[in-house]
PDB file of C-alpha atoms in Angstrom:
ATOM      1  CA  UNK A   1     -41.680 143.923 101.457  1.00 55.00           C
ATOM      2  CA  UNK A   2     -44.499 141.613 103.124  1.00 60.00           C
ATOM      3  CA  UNK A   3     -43.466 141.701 106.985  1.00 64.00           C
ATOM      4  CA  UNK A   4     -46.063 138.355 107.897  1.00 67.00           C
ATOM      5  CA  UNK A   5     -44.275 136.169 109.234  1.00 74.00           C
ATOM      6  CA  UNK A   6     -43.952 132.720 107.309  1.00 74.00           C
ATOM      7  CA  UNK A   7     -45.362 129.645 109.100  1.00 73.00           C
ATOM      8  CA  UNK A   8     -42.890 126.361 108.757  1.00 79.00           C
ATOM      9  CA  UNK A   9     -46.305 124.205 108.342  1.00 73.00           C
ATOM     10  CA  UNK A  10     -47.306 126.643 105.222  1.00 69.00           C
ATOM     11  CA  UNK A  11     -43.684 125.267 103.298  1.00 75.00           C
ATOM     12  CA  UNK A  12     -44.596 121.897 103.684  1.00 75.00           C
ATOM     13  CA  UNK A  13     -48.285 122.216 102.633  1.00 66.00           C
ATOM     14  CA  UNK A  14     -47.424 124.043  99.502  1.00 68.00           C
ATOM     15  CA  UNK A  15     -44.303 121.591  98.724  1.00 78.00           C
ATOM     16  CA  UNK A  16     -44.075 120.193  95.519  1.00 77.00           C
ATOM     17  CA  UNK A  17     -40.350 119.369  95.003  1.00 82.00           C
ATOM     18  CA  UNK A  18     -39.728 121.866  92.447  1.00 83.00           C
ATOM     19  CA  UNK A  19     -35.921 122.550  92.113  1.00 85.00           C
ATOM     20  CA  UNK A  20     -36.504 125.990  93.555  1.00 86.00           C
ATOM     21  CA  UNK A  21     -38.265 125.185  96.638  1.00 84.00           C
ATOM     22  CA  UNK A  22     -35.637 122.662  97.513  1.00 86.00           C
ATOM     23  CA  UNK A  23     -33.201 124.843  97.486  1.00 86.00           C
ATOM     24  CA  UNK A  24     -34.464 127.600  99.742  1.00 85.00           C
ATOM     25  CA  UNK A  25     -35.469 124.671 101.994  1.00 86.00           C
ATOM     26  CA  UNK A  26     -32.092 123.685 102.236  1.00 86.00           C
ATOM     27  CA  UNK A  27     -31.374 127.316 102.461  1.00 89.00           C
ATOM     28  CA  UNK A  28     -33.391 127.824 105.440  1.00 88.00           C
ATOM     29  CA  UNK A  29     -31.922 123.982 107.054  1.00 87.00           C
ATOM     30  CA  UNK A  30     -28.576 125.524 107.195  1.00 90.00           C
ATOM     31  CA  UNK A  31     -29.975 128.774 109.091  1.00 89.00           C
ATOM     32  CA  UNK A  32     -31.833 126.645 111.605  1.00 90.00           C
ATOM     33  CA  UNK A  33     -28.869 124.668 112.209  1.00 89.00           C
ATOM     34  CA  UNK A  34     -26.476 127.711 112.611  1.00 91.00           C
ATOM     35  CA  UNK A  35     -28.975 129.032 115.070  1.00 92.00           C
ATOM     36  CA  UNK A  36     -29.614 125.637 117.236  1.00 91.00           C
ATOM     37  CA  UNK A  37     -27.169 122.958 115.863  1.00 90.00           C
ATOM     38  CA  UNK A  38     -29.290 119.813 117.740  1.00 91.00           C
ATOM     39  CA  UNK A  39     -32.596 121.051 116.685  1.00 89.00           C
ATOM     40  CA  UNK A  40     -32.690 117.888 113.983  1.00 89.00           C
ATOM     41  CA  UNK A  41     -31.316 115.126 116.379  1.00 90.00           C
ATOM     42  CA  UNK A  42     -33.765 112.328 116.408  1.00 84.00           C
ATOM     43  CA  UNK A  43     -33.624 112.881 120.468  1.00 85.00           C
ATOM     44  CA  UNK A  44     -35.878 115.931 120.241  1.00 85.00           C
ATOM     45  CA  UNK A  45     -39.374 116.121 121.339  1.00 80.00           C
ATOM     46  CA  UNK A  46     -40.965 117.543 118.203  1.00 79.00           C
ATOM     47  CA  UNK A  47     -38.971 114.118 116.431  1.00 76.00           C
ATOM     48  CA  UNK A  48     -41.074 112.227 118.444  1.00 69.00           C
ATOM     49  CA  UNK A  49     -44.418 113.730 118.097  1.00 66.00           C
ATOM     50  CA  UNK A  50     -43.681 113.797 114.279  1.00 70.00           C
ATOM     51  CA  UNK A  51     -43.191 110.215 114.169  1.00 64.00           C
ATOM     52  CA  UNK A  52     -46.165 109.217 116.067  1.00 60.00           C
ATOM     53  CA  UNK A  53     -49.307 109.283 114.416  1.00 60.00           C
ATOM     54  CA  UNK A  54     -51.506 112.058 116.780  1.00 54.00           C
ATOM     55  CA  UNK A  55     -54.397 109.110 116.776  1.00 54.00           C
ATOM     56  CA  UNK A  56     -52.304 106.502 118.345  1.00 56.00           C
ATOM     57  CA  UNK A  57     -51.191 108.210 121.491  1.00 61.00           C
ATOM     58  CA  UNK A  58     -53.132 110.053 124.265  1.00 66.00           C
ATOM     59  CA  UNK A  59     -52.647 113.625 123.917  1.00 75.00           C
ATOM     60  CA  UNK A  60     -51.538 115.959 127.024  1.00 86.00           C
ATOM     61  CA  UNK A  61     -54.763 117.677 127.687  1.00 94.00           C
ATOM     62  CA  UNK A  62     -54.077 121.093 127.712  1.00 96.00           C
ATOM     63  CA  UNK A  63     -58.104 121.040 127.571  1.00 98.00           C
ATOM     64  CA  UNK A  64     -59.230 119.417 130.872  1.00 97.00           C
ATOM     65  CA  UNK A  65     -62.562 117.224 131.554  1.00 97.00           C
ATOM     66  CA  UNK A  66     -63.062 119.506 134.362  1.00 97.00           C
ATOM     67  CA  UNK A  67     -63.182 122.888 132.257  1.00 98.00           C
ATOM     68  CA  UNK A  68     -65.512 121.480 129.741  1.00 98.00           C
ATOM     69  CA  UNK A  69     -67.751 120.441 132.561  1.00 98.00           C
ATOM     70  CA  UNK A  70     -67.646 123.900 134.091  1.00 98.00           C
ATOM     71  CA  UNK A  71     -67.677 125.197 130.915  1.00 98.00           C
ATOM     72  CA  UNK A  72     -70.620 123.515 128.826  1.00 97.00           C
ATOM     73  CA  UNK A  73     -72.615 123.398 132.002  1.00 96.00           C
ATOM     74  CA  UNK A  74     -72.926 119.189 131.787  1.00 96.00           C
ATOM     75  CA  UNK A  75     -71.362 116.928 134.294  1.00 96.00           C
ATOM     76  CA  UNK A  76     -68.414 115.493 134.005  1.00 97.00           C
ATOM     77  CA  UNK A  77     -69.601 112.032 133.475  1.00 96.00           C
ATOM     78  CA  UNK A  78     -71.280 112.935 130.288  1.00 95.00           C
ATOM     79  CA  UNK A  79     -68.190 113.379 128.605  1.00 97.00           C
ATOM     80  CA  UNK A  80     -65.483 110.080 128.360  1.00 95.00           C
ATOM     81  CA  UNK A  81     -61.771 109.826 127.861  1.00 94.00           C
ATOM     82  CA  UNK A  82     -62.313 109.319 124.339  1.00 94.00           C
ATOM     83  CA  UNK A  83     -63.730 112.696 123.828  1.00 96.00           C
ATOM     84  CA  UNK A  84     -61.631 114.620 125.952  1.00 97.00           C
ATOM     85  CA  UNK A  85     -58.415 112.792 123.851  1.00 96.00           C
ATOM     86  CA  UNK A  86     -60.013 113.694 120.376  1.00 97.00           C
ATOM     87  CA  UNK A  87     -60.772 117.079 121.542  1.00 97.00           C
ATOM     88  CA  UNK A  88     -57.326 117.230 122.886  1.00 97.00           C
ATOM     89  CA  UNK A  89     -56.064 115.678 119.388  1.00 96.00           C
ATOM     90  CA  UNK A  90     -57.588 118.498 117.314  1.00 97.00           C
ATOM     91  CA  UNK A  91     -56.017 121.116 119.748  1.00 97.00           C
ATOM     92  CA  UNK A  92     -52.468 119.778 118.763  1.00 95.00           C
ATOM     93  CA  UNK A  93     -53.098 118.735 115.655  1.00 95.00           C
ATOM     94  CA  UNK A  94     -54.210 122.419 114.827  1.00 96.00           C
ATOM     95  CA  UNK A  95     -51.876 124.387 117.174  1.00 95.00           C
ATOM     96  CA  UNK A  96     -54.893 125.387 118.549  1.00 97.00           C
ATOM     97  CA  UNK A  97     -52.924 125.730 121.909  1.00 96.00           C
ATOM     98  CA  UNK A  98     -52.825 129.924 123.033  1.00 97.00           C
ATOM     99  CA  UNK A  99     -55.280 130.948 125.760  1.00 97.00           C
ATOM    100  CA  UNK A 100     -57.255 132.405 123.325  1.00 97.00           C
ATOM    101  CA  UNK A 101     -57.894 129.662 120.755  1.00 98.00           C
ATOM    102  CA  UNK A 102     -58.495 127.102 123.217  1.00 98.00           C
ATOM    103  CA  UNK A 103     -61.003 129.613 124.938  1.00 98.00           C
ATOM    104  CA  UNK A 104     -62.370 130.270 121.444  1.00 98.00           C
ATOM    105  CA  UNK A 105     -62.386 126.536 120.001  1.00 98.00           C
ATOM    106  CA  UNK A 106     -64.358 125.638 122.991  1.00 98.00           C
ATOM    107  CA  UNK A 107     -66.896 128.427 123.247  1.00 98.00           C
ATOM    108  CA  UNK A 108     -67.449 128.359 119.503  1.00 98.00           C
ATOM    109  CA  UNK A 109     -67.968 123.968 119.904  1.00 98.00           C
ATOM    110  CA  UNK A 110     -70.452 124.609 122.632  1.00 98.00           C
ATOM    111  CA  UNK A 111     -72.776 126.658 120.993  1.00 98.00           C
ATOM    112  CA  UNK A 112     -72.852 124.724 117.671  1.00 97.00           C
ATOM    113  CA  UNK A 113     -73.408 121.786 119.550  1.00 97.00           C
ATOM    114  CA  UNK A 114     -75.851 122.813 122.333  1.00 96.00           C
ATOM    115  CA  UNK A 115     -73.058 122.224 124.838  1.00 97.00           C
ATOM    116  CA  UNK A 116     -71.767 118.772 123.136  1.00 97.00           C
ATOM    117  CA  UNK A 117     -74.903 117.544 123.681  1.00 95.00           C
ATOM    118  CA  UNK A 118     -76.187 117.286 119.435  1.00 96.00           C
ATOM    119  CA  UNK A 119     -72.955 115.877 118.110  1.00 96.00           C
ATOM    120  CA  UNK A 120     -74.874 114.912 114.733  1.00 97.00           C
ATOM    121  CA  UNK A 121     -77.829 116.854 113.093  1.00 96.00           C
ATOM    122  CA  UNK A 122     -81.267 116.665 113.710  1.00 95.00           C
ATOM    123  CA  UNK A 123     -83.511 114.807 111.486  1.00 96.00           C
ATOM    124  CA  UNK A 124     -84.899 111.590 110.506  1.00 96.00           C
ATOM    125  CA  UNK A 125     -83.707 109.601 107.353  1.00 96.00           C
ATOM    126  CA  UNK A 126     -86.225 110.811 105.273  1.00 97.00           C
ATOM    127  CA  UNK A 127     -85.133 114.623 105.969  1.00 97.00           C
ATOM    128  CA  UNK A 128     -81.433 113.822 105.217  1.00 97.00           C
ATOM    129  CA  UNK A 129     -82.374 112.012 102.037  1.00 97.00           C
ATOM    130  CA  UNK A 130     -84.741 114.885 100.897  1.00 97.00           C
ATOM    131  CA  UNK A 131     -82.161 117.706 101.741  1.00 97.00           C
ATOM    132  CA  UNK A 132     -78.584 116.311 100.832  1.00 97.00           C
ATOM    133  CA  UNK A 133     -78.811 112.866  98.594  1.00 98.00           C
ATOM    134  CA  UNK A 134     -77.877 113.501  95.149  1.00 97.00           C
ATOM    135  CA  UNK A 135     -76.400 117.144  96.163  1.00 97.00           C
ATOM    136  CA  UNK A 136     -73.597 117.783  93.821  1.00 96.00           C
ATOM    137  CA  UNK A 137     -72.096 120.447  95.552  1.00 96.00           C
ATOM    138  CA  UNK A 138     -71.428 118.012  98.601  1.00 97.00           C
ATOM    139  CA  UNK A 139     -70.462 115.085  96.477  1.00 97.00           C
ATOM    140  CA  UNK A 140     -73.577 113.253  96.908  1.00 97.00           C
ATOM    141  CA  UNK A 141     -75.158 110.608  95.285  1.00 97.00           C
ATOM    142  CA  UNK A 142     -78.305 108.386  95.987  1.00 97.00           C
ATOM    143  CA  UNK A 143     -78.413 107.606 100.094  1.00 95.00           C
ATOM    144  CA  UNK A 144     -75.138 109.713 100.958  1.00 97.00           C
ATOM    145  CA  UNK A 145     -77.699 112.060 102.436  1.00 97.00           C
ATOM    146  CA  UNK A 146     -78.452 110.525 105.781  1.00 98.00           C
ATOM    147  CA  UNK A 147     -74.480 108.220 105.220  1.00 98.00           C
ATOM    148  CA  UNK A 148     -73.196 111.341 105.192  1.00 98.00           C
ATOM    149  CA  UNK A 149     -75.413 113.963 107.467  1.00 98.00           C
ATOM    150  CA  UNK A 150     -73.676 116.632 109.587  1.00 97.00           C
ATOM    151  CA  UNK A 151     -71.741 115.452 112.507  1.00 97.00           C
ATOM    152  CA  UNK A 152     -68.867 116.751 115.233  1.00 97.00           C
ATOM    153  CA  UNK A 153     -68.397 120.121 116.459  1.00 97.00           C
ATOM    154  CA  UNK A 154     -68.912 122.094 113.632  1.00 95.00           C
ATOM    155  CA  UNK A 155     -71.237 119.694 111.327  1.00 95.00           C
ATOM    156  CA  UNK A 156     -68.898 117.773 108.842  1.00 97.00           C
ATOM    157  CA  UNK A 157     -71.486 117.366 105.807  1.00 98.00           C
ATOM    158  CA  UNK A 158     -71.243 115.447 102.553  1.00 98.00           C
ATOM    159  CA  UNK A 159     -69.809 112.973 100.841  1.00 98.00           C
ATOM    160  CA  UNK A 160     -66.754 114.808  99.861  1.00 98.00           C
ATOM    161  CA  UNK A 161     -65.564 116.582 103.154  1.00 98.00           C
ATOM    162  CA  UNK A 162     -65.905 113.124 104.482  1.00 98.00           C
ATOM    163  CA  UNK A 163     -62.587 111.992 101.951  1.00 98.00           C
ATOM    164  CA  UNK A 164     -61.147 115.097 102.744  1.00 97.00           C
ATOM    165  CA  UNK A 165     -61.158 114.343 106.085  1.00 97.00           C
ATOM    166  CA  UNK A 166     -60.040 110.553 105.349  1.00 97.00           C
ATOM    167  CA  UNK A 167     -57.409 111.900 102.651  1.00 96.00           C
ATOM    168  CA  UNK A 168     -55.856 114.553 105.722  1.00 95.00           C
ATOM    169  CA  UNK A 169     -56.065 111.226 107.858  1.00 94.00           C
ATOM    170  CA  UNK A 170     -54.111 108.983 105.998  1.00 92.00           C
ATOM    171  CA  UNK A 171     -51.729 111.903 104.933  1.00 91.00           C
ATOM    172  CA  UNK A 172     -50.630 112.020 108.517  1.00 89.00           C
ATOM    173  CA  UNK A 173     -50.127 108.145 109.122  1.00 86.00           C
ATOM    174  CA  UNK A 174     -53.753 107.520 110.733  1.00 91.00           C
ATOM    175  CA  UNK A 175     -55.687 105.934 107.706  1.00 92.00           C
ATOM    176  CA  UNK A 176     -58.961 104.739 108.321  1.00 95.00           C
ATOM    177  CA  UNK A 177     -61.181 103.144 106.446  1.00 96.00           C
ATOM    178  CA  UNK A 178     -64.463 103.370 108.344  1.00 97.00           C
ATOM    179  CA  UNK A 179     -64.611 107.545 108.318  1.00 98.00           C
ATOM    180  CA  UNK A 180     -65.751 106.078 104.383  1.00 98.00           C
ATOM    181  CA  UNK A 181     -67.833 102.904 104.652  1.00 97.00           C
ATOM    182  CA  UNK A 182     -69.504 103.844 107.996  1.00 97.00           C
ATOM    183  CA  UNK A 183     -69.909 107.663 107.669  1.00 98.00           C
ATOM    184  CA  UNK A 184     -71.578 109.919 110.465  1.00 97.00           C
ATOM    185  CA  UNK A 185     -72.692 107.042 112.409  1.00 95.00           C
ATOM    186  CA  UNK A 186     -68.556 106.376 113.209  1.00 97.00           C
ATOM    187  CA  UNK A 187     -67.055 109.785 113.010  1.00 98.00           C
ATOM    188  CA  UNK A 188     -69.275 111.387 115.458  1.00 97.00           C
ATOM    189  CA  UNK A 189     -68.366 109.114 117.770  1.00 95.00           C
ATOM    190  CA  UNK A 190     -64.683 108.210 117.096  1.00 96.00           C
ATOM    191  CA  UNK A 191     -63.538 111.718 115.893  1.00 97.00           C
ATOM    192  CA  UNK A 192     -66.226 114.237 116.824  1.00 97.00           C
ATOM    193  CA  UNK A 193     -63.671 117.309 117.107  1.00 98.00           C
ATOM    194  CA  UNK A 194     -60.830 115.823 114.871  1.00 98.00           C
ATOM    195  CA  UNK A 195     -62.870 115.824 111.564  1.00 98.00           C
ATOM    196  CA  UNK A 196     -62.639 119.578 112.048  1.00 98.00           C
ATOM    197  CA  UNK A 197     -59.464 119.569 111.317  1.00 97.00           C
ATOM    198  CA  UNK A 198     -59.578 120.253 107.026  1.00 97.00           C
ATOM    199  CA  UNK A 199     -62.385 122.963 107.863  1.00 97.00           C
ATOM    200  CA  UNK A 200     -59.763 124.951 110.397  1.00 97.00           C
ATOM    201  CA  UNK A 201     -56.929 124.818 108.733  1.00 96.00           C
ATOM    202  CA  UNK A 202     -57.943 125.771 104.993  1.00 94.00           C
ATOM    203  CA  UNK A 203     -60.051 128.779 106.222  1.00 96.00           C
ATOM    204  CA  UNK A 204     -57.059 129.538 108.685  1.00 95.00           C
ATOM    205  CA  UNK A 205     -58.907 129.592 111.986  1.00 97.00           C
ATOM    206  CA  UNK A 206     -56.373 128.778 114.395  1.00 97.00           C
ATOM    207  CA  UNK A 207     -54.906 132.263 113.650  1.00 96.00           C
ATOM    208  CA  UNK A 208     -57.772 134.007 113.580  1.00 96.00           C
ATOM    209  CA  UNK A 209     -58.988 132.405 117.211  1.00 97.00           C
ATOM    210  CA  UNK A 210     -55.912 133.445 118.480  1.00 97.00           C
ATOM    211  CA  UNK A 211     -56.297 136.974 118.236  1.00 96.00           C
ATOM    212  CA  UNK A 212     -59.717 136.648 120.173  1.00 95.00           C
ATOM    213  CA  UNK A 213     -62.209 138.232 118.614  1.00 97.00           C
ATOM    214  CA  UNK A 214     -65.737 136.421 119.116  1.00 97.00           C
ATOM    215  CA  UNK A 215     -67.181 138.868 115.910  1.00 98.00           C
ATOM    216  CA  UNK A 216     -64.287 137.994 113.459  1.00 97.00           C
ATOM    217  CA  UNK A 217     -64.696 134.245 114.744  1.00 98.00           C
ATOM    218  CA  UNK A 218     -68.251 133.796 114.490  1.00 98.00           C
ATOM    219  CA  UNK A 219     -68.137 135.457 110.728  1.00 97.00           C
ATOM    220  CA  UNK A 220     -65.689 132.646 109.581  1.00 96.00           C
ATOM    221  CA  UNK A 221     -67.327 130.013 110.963  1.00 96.00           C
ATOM    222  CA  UNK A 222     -71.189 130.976 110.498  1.00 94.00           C
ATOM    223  CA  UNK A 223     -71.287 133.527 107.689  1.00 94.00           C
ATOM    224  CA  UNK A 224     -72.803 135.924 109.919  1.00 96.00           C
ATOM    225  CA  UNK A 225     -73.487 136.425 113.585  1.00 97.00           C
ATOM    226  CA  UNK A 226     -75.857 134.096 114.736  1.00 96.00           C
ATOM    227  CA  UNK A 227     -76.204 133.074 118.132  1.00 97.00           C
ATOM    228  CA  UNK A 228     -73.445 135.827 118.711  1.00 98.00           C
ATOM    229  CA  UNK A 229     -74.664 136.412 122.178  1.00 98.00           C
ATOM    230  CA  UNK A 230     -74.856 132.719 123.185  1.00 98.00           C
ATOM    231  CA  UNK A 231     -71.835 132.422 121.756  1.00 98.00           C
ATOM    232  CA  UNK A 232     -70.297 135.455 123.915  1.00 98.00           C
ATOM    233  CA  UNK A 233     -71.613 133.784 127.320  1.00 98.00           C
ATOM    234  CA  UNK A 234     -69.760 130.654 126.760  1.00 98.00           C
ATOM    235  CA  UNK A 235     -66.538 132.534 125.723  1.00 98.00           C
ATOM    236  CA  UNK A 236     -66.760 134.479 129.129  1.00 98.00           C
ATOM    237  CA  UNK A 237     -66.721 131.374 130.509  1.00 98.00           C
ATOM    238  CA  UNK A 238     -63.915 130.056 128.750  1.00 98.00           C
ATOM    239  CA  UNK A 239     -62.120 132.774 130.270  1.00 98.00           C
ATOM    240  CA  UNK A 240     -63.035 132.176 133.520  1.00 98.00           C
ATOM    241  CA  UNK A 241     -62.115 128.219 133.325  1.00 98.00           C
ATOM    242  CA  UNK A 242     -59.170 127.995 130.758  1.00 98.00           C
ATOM    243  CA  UNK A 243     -56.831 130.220 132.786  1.00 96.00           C
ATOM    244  CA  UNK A 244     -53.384 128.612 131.812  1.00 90.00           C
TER     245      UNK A 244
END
């Protein structure tokens, strides 16, 4: 018998109202509610946060402007309240929210991004246009290159993990338009750590962050180890800052 535990998020991603799913659903309802018979009042605080789209409310920043200061070794005025809410955003919206995977998330962001300070890729139009237009494998046609060039903390690229990222949006009640008609040039700005979001959760991230291992990490996210050591001095300093 498989003893990994099942994640609730995992039933609802894989739901597809077949009669048998349903019923173990409604199987596992009735164990919930023997267990903690208020757990579905509409009073509760997971009620609320389900209700309200994670884009239209600031997020409790369980990542502070001060530790990403400290952290990424920039000032604190370099970074404004609208990135430290979308970073904040992607923390919640992944369950990125252990010691370890904020610690992780943050050291692993700093060294893709120089410290937050590249927050689209390098390159003029006529790199972009040479290098990704007409790129099948990222869903490109004619001028999507440099419309659709890397941007955010770990270098959203192409055409079609832009619509992923606008599909997961308007699956969870935050549909917007411009992640499609204005490309990079918006989403590194408006969502530079939320359009992360598809990449972490379909190659299961958040779990592996959480057991803290900087090797296993740096493999998922870079196919290898490079920059491993730069990588390992800003995760020492994520311990040092993220405490709590």
């Amino acid at each position: 018998m498989n003893s990994t535990p099942i994640r609730l998020i995992s039933l609802f991603r894989y739901y597809k109202q077949k009669g048998h799913q349903t019923a173990a659903i409604e199987e596992l309802e009735q164990a919930i509610l023997k267990a903690a018979p208020d757990v579905f009042n509409r009073d509760q605080p997971w009620y609320e946060t389900w209700s309200t789209p994670v884009a239209e409310k600031a997020p409790e920043h369980l990542i502070t402007l001060q530790q990403i200061s400290l952290i990424s070794g920039h000032a604190e005025d370099k970074f404004d309240e609208a990135f430290m809410n979308d970073l904040n955003r992607l923390v919640k919206a992944a369950g990125m929210t252990s010691l370890n995977q904020r610690r992780m998330l943050v050291a692993q962001t700093c060294h893709e991004t120089a410290g937050y300070k590249y927050m689209t890729e390098i390159g003029d139009r006529a790199y972009f246009t040479r290098m990704y237009d007409n790129r099948s494998d990222l869903g490109n046609g004619p001028g999507d290159g440099y419309k659709y060039r890397g941007c955010g903390v770990i270098q959203l690229t192409g055409k079609y993990n832009f619509s992923r990222f606008g599909r997961w949006m308007e699956q969870n009640g935050m549909k917007d338009d411009r992640i499609m008609s204005e490309g990079t040039d918006y989403v590194a700005n408006k969502y530079p750590f939320l359009c992360a979001i598809c990449w972490i959760e379909e190659n299961n991230w958040a779990a592996l962050c959480d057991r803290g291992d900087i090797y296993e990490c740096t493999r998922r996210l870079n196919g290898g180890y490079n920059g491993i050591q730069d990588r390992i001095w800003y995760y020492n300093r994520a311990k040092d800052y993220i405490v709590k």
